[in-house]
Short mmCIF file of C-alpha atoms in Angstrom, two decimals:
data_model
loop_
_atom_site.label_atom_id
_atom_site.label_comp_id
_atom_site.label_asym_id
_atom_site.label_seq_id
_atom_site.Cartn_x
_atom_site.Cartn_y
_atom_site.Cartn_z
CA MET A 264 -10.30 -12.24 39.25
CA SER A 265 -7.90 -12.05 36.32
CA TYR A 266 -9.03 -9.67 33.26
CA ILE A 267 -8.72 -11.59 29.84
CA GLU A 268 -8.64 -9.44 27.09
CA PRO A 269 -11.42 -9.55 24.80
CA GLU A 270 -11.01 -11.32 21.47
CA ALA A 271 -10.56 -9.49 18.00
CA LYS A 272 -12.53 -9.98 14.93
CA ILE A 273 -11.66 -9.49 11.04
CA PHE A 274 -13.95 -8.11 8.48
CA ALA A 275 -13.50 -7.15 4.98
CA CYS A 276 -14.66 -4.86 2.40
CA SER A 277 -15.78 -6.23 -0.99
CA GLN A 278 -13.08 -5.46 -3.01
CA SER A 279 -10.37 -6.64 -0.18
CA LEU A 280 -11.83 -10.09 0.25
CA HIS A 281 -9.19 -12.21 -0.71
CA LEU A 282 -6.38 -10.38 1.19
CA ALA A 283 -8.77 -10.29 4.28
CA GLN A 284 -9.16 -14.17 3.92
CA GLU A 285 -5.30 -14.35 4.04
CA ILE A 286 -4.96 -12.12 6.57
CA SER A 287 -7.15 -13.95 9.15
CA LYS A 288 -5.96 -17.33 7.77
CA HIS A 289 -2.30 -16.03 9.03
CA TYR A 290 -4.00 -14.63 12.09
CA GLY A 291 -5.46 -17.78 13.19
CA ILE A 292 -9.53 -16.97 13.21
CA GLN A 293 -12.05 -17.05 10.54
CA LEU A 294 -12.96 -14.17 8.70
CA GLY A 295 -16.32 -12.13 10.09
CA GLN A 296 -19.43 -12.32 8.21
CA VAL A 297 -20.69 -9.08 6.35
CA SER A 298 -23.80 -8.84 4.39
CA MET A 299 -24.32 -6.06 1.73
CA HIS A 300 -27.61 -4.79 0.81
CA THR A 301 -27.68 -2.76 -2.49
CA TYR A 302 -30.44 -0.60 -3.84
CA SER A 303 -31.73 -0.29 -7.44
CA ASP A 304 -30.21 3.37 -7.59
CA GLY A 305 -26.38 1.86 -6.60
CA GLU A 306 -26.61 2.94 -2.81
CA PHE A 307 -25.34 0.01 -0.62
CA GLN A 308 -25.85 -0.76 3.22
CA PRO A 309 -23.24 -3.29 4.85
CA SER A 310 -24.50 -5.35 7.91
CA PHE A 311 -22.09 -7.18 10.45
CA GLU A 312 -23.87 -10.73 10.78
CA GLU A 313 -22.42 -11.42 14.16
CA SER A 314 -22.00 -9.76 17.43
CA ILE A 315 -18.95 -7.25 17.80
CA ARG A 316 -19.61 -5.67 21.12
CA GLY A 317 -17.02 -4.92 23.43
CA ILE A 318 -14.18 -6.25 21.05
CA ARG A 319 -11.61 -4.98 18.66
CA VAL A 320 -12.53 -4.98 15.11
CA PHE A 321 -10.38 -5.06 12.00
CA ILE A 322 -11.77 -3.86 8.85
CA VAL A 323 -9.34 -4.51 5.95
CA CYS A 324 -10.21 -2.23 2.98
CA SER A 325 -7.46 -1.05 0.51
CA THR A 326 -9.18 2.58 -0.76
CA PHE A 327 -8.04 2.18 -4.52
CA PRO A 328 -10.68 3.78 -7.02
CA SER A 329 -13.52 3.57 -7.28
CA SER A 330 -14.53 5.74 -4.36
CA ASP A 331 -17.07 3.07 -3.28
CA ASN A 332 -14.28 1.35 -1.68
CA LEU A 333 -13.80 3.98 0.43
CA MET A 334 -17.49 4.94 1.04
CA GLU A 335 -17.81 1.12 1.97
CA LEU A 336 -15.03 1.38 4.43
CA LEU A 337 -16.77 4.36 5.97
CA LEU A 338 -19.99 2.90 6.59
CA MET A 339 -18.35 -0.32 7.93
CA ILE A 340 -16.52 1.67 10.51
CA ASP A 341 -19.81 3.78 11.33
CA ALA A 342 -21.55 0.56 11.65
CA ALA A 343 -18.87 -0.92 13.94
CA LYS A 344 -19.01 2.04 16.09
CA ARG A 345 -22.72 2.09 16.69
CA ALA A 346 -22.57 -1.84 17.40
CA SER A 347 -20.66 -0.94 20.47
CA ALA A 348 -17.32 -2.33 19.29
CA ARG A 349 -14.62 -1.45 21.74
CA HIS A 350 -11.94 -0.36 19.13
CA VAL A 351 -12.28 -0.08 15.46
CA THR A 352 -9.08 -0.28 13.37
CA ALA A 353 -9.22 0.70 9.74
CA VAL A 354 -6.49 -1.75 8.12
CA ILE A 355 -6.01 -0.14 4.88
CA PRO A 356 -3.01 -2.04 2.86
CA TYR A 357 -3.45 1.00 -0.03
CA PHE A 358 -4.24 4.28 1.57
CA GLY A 359 -6.00 5.97 -1.78
CA TRP A 360 -5.98 9.77 -2.34
CA ALA A 361 -2.26 9.73 -0.94
CA ARG A 362 -1.03 11.78 -3.86
CA GLN A 363 -3.29 14.51 -2.79
CA ASP A 364 -0.94 15.37 0.37
CA ARG A 365 -0.17 19.12 -0.07
CA LYS A 366 -1.53 21.89 -2.48
CA ASP A 367 0.73 21.60 -5.56
CA LYS A 368 -0.92 24.53 -7.23
CA PRO A 369 -3.97 27.09 -6.33
CA ARG A 370 -7.39 26.04 -5.86
CA VAL A 371 -7.00 21.93 -5.16
CA PRO A 372 -7.76 20.02 -2.32
CA ILE A 373 -5.73 18.14 -0.07
CA GLY A 374 -7.37 14.98 -0.47
CA ALA A 375 -5.41 12.78 1.78
CA LYS A 376 -6.07 15.04 4.85
CA LEU A 377 -9.68 14.84 3.79
CA VAL A 378 -9.74 11.32 3.79
CA ALA A 379 -8.28 11.01 7.16
CA LYS A 380 -10.89 13.44 8.86
CA LEU A 381 -13.63 10.98 7.17
CA LEU A 382 -12.10 7.94 8.67
CA GLU A 383 -11.89 9.59 12.31
CA THR A 384 -15.21 11.23 11.83
CA ALA A 385 -16.63 7.70 11.08
CA GLY A 386 -15.20 6.16 14.03
CA ALA A 387 -11.65 4.69 13.27
CA THR A 388 -9.79 4.47 16.78
CA ARG A 389 -6.53 3.27 14.83
CA ILE A 390 -5.25 3.19 11.33
CA MET A 391 -2.82 0.45 10.07
CA THR A 392 -1.61 0.93 6.61
CA MET A 393 1.58 0.14 4.48
CA ASP A 394 4.18 2.37 2.41
CA LEU A 395 2.17 5.76 2.27
CA HIS A 396 2.93 7.82 -0.73
CA ALA A 397 3.91 10.78 1.84
CA ASP A 398 5.34 10.03 5.41
CA GLN A 399 3.65 13.41 6.57
CA ILE A 400 0.14 11.69 5.93
CA GLN A 401 0.54 10.55 9.65
CA GLY A 402 0.43 13.63 10.73
CA PHE A 403 -3.34 14.38 9.36
CA PHE A 404 -4.60 11.82 11.93
CA GLU A 405 -5.16 12.31 15.49
CA LYS A 406 -5.62 8.69 16.25
CA PRO A 407 -2.58 6.14 16.14
CA VAL A 408 -1.16 5.14 12.88
CA ASP A 409 0.71 2.21 12.25
CA HIS A 410 2.67 2.75 9.01
CA LEU A 411 4.28 -0.61 7.90
CA PHE A 412 7.08 -0.86 5.65
CA ALA A 413 6.83 -3.34 2.35
CA SER A 414 10.54 -3.57 2.88
CA THR A 415 9.97 -6.16 5.31
CA ILE A 416 8.64 -8.38 2.34
CA PHE A 417 10.76 -7.31 -0.54
CA LEU A 418 14.23 -7.36 1.08
CA PRO A 419 14.48 -11.17 1.79
CA TYR A 420 13.38 -11.82 -1.73
CA LEU A 421 15.92 -9.60 -3.02
CA GLN A 422 18.53 -11.15 -1.23
CA SER A 423 17.43 -14.66 -2.40
CA LEU A 424 17.98 -13.58 -6.12
CA GLY A 425 21.70 -13.40 -5.43
CA LEU A 426 22.15 -10.28 -7.87
CA ASP A 427 25.78 -9.20 -8.53
CA ASN A 428 26.44 -5.88 -9.04
CA LEU A 429 23.25 -4.78 -7.49
CA THR A 430 22.11 -0.99 -7.87
CA ILE A 431 19.02 0.48 -6.32
CA ALA A 432 17.44 3.44 -8.18
CA SER A 433 14.72 5.74 -7.21
CA PRO A 434 12.35 6.69 -10.40
CA ASP A 435 12.29 10.41 -9.30
CA MET A 436 13.77 12.74 -6.69
CA GLY A 437 10.79 12.10 -4.25
CA GLY A 438 11.63 8.39 -3.65
CA SER A 439 15.48 9.06 -3.16
CA LYS A 440 14.93 8.50 0.56
CA ARG A 441 13.22 5.14 0.00
CA ALA A 442 16.15 3.99 -2.44
CA TYR A 443 18.71 5.28 -0.15
CA ALA A 444 17.36 3.01 2.64
CA TYR A 445 17.42 0.20 0.65
CA SER A 446 20.75 0.67 -0.59
CA LYS A 447 22.09 1.07 2.89
CA TYR A 448 20.66 -2.01 4.22
CA LEU A 449 21.85 -4.10 0.93
CA GLN A 450 25.22 -2.16 0.70
CA SER A 451 24.86 -1.30 -2.79
CA ASP A 452 25.28 1.59 -5.28
CA VAL A 453 22.32 3.89 -5.79
CA VAL A 454 20.95 6.05 -8.79
CA ILE A 455 18.40 8.63 -9.13
CA CYS A 456 16.26 9.65 -12.22
CA TYR A 457 15.12 13.23 -12.62
CA LYS A 458 11.95 13.59 -14.47
CA GLN A 459 9.84 16.49 -15.60
CA ARG A 460 6.20 16.23 -16.28
CA LYS A 461 3.88 18.26 -18.66
CA LYS A 462 0.94 16.94 -16.43
CA ALA A 463 -0.30 13.98 -14.33
CA ASN A 464 1.08 10.81 -15.71
CA VAL A 465 2.72 12.53 -18.58
CA ILE A 466 6.40 12.41 -18.73
CA GLU A 467 8.21 15.26 -20.62
CA LYS A 468 11.67 14.71 -19.79
CA MET A 469 13.96 12.25 -17.91
CA GLU A 470 17.61 12.29 -17.08
CA LEU A 471 19.70 9.33 -14.75
CA ILE A 472 21.95 10.49 -12.01
CA GLY A 473 24.70 7.85 -11.56
CA ASP A 474 26.12 5.12 -13.53
CA VAL A 475 24.63 1.97 -14.45
CA THR A 476 27.19 0.32 -16.63
CA GLY A 477 27.18 -3.34 -16.21
CA LYS A 478 24.89 -3.14 -12.96
CA ASN A 479 21.85 -5.54 -11.97
CA VAL A 480 19.30 -2.21 -11.49
CA VAL A 481 16.20 -2.51 -9.00
CA LEU A 482 14.03 0.21 -9.52
CA VAL A 483 11.88 1.03 -6.00
CA ASP A 484 8.79 2.97 -5.53
CA ASP A 485 5.96 3.01 -3.42
CA MET A 486 3.39 2.49 -6.27
CA ILE A 487 3.04 1.92 -9.96
CA ASP A 488 0.13 3.51 -11.82
CA THR A 489 0.28 3.60 -15.71
CA GLY A 490 3.71 2.27 -15.69
CA GLY A 491 5.14 5.10 -17.92
CA THR A 492 7.84 6.23 -15.58
CA LEU A 493 9.28 2.87 -14.48
CA ALA A 494 9.33 1.54 -18.39
CA LYS A 495 10.93 4.83 -19.42
CA ALA A 496 13.51 4.70 -16.30
CA ALA A 497 14.16 0.72 -17.60
CA ASP A 498 14.55 1.46 -21.35
CA MET A 499 17.02 4.46 -20.33
CA MET A 500 19.03 2.37 -17.99
CA ILE A 501 19.44 -0.77 -20.61
CA GLU A 502 20.51 2.09 -23.27
CA ARG A 503 23.23 2.86 -20.41
CA GLY A 504 24.85 -0.42 -20.06
CA ALA A 505 22.52 -1.81 -17.36
CA LEU A 506 22.49 -5.71 -17.36
CA SER A 507 18.95 -5.96 -16.04
CA VAL A 508 16.44 -3.78 -14.82
CA ARG A 509 13.69 -4.81 -12.08
CA ALA A 510 11.14 -2.97 -10.27
CA ILE A 511 9.67 -3.20 -6.89
CA CYS A 512 6.49 -1.09 -6.31
CA THR A 513 4.26 -1.82 -3.16
CA HIS A 514 0.89 -0.96 -4.65
CA ALA A 515 -0.07 -2.19 -8.02
CA ILE A 516 -2.76 0.13 -9.34
CA LEU A 517 -1.77 -0.62 -13.00
CA SER A 518 -4.44 1.58 -14.54
CA GLY A 519 -4.67 2.19 -18.35
CA ASP A 520 -2.41 0.62 -20.60
CA ALA A 521 0.03 -0.51 -17.64
CA TYR A 522 0.25 -4.19 -18.33
CA GLU A 523 0.92 -3.84 -21.90
CA ARG A 524 3.41 -1.10 -21.25
CA ILE A 525 5.28 -3.44 -18.52
CA GLU A 526 5.27 -6.37 -20.81
CA ASN A 527 6.79 -4.38 -23.79
CA SER A 528 9.38 -2.67 -21.46
CA GLN A 529 12.98 -3.51 -20.48
CA ILE A 530 11.99 -4.52 -16.94
CA SER A 531 12.63 -8.08 -16.43
CA GLU A 532 10.74 -8.60 -13.28
CA LEU A 533 7.83 -6.35 -11.59
CA ILE A 534 7.73 -7.27 -7.78
CA VAL A 535 4.32 -5.87 -6.18
CA THR A 536 2.32 -6.93 -2.96
CA ASP A 537 -1.44 -7.87 -3.20
CA SER A 538 -2.32 -4.41 -1.55
CA ILE A 539 -4.27 -3.94 -4.48
CA PRO A 540 -5.79 -7.39 -6.35
CA LEU A 541 -4.36 -7.77 -10.02
CA LYS A 542 -6.81 -7.14 -12.76
CA LYS A 543 -4.96 -9.74 -14.93
CA GLN A 544 -1.93 -12.04 -14.45
CA SER A 545 1.51 -11.33 -16.15
CA PRO A 546 4.60 -13.59 -16.68
CA LYS A 547 6.71 -10.40 -15.66
CA ILE A 548 4.52 -9.63 -12.57
CA LYS A 549 5.48 -11.40 -9.07
CA VAL A 550 3.13 -10.89 -6.42
CA LEU A 551 4.40 -11.25 -2.71
CA SER A 552 1.66 -11.29 -0.16
CA CYS A 553 1.72 -8.58 2.82
CA ALA A 554 -1.07 -10.78 4.44
CA PRO A 555 1.29 -12.36 6.91
CA LEU A 556 2.92 -8.84 7.86
CA PHE A 557 -0.58 -7.57 8.75
CA ALA A 558 -1.66 -10.89 10.59
CA ASP A 559 1.48 -10.27 12.71
CA VAL A 560 0.98 -6.60 13.63
CA MET A 561 -2.64 -7.28 14.09
CA HIS A 562 -1.46 -9.70 16.73
CA MET A 563 0.93 -7.68 18.30
CA VAL A 564 -1.66 -4.57 18.54
CA GLN A 565 -4.16 -6.85 20.08
CA ASN A 566 -1.90 -7.76 22.52
CA ASN A 567 -0.51 -4.19 23.26
CA ASN A 568 3.05 -5.49 22.25
CA SER A 569 5.63 -3.28 20.43
CA ILE A 570 5.72 -3.49 16.55
CA SER A 571 8.96 -1.94 16.27
CA GLY A 572 10.78 -5.52 15.54
CA LYS A 573 8.78 -5.80 12.42
CA PHE A 574 10.60 -2.64 10.79
CA ILE A 575 14.00 -4.07 8.83
CA MET A 576 14.88 -0.15 8.26
#
C-alpha cells in the first residue's frame, strides 16, 4: 500500500489576510476558514472552522506592531497544535521585533530571542520568513528556519529597468553585506553611507563612502520605518552628482511621517514587497508581491524538496 502525503492547508491572521489570499491562489488551494471571537475588553480568541487533524498547517502572519498581530499568531499556533495538526509552520513574511537582536546597552531585552521562544513554546514546528534584520536571529530557534531573500523578487525588476551606470548603495554600515551581494550579482559599483544617531529614528550625522557622480543609485535595505535615513541619503547623493536615486526595502513599515518624507525627498521610486500592507498608496511606491515566492517554497517544504534553487544570491 503506497503512502500518500497528507494535504496542507493555509490560514491567515487578520492583518495578513490579503497576502495569505494571494499565497493561497499561487499555491493552488482555498484559504482556510478561521473565525475570531472578540470580548468586550479587547481579548480575542481565534478558532479553526475546519478539521486540521494530521495535516501540515501554514499560518501566514507578519508580526508588525501592534503586538496583537504576534499574539494572534501565537494563539493560532497553539490552537493548531491542540487540534492535532501534524506540522505547524509559521509563515512570517515580516519578523517583528527583529531590531532587538542583541543588547546594545545595559538593562534592555533581546526581543527577537524572546519572540523566537514564544513561537516555539506555542507549538510552531517550522518558521518561514524573509529578509531578517539580522541573520543571526535564525540561531535563536531550535526548529528549522527557512530564511528567504527578497532579492529573488527585486533583482529581476531592477534588471528590467535597464539602468546605465548603476551603483548599489547601503544606507548604513550594517547593510553593507546586502549591498555587496546585490552589486556582485549586477556587476555594479557599491557605495556606503555612514551615519551616527542621537537616538532611535533620529540621525545626527551622515557621510558617504564612495563616488556617485553620474550614477543611477539604488539604495538597498531590509526595511523602511520613518524613511528618514533613506530620504537623507537620497538628498545627499543628488547633491553629490547622482543622476537618480531609487530605494529597495523589503518591509514597508512606513510609520509616522514616512509617506510625506518619501514623497518630498529626491527618491524617484521606492520599491517594496507586500509583506506589510501599505497604509495608503503613493505614486512613488512600487509594490512587488512576495506571494509567488512563499507559495513556491511552501510547496517545496510540503513535498520535502530542496529550496536552495530559490536563492539568487
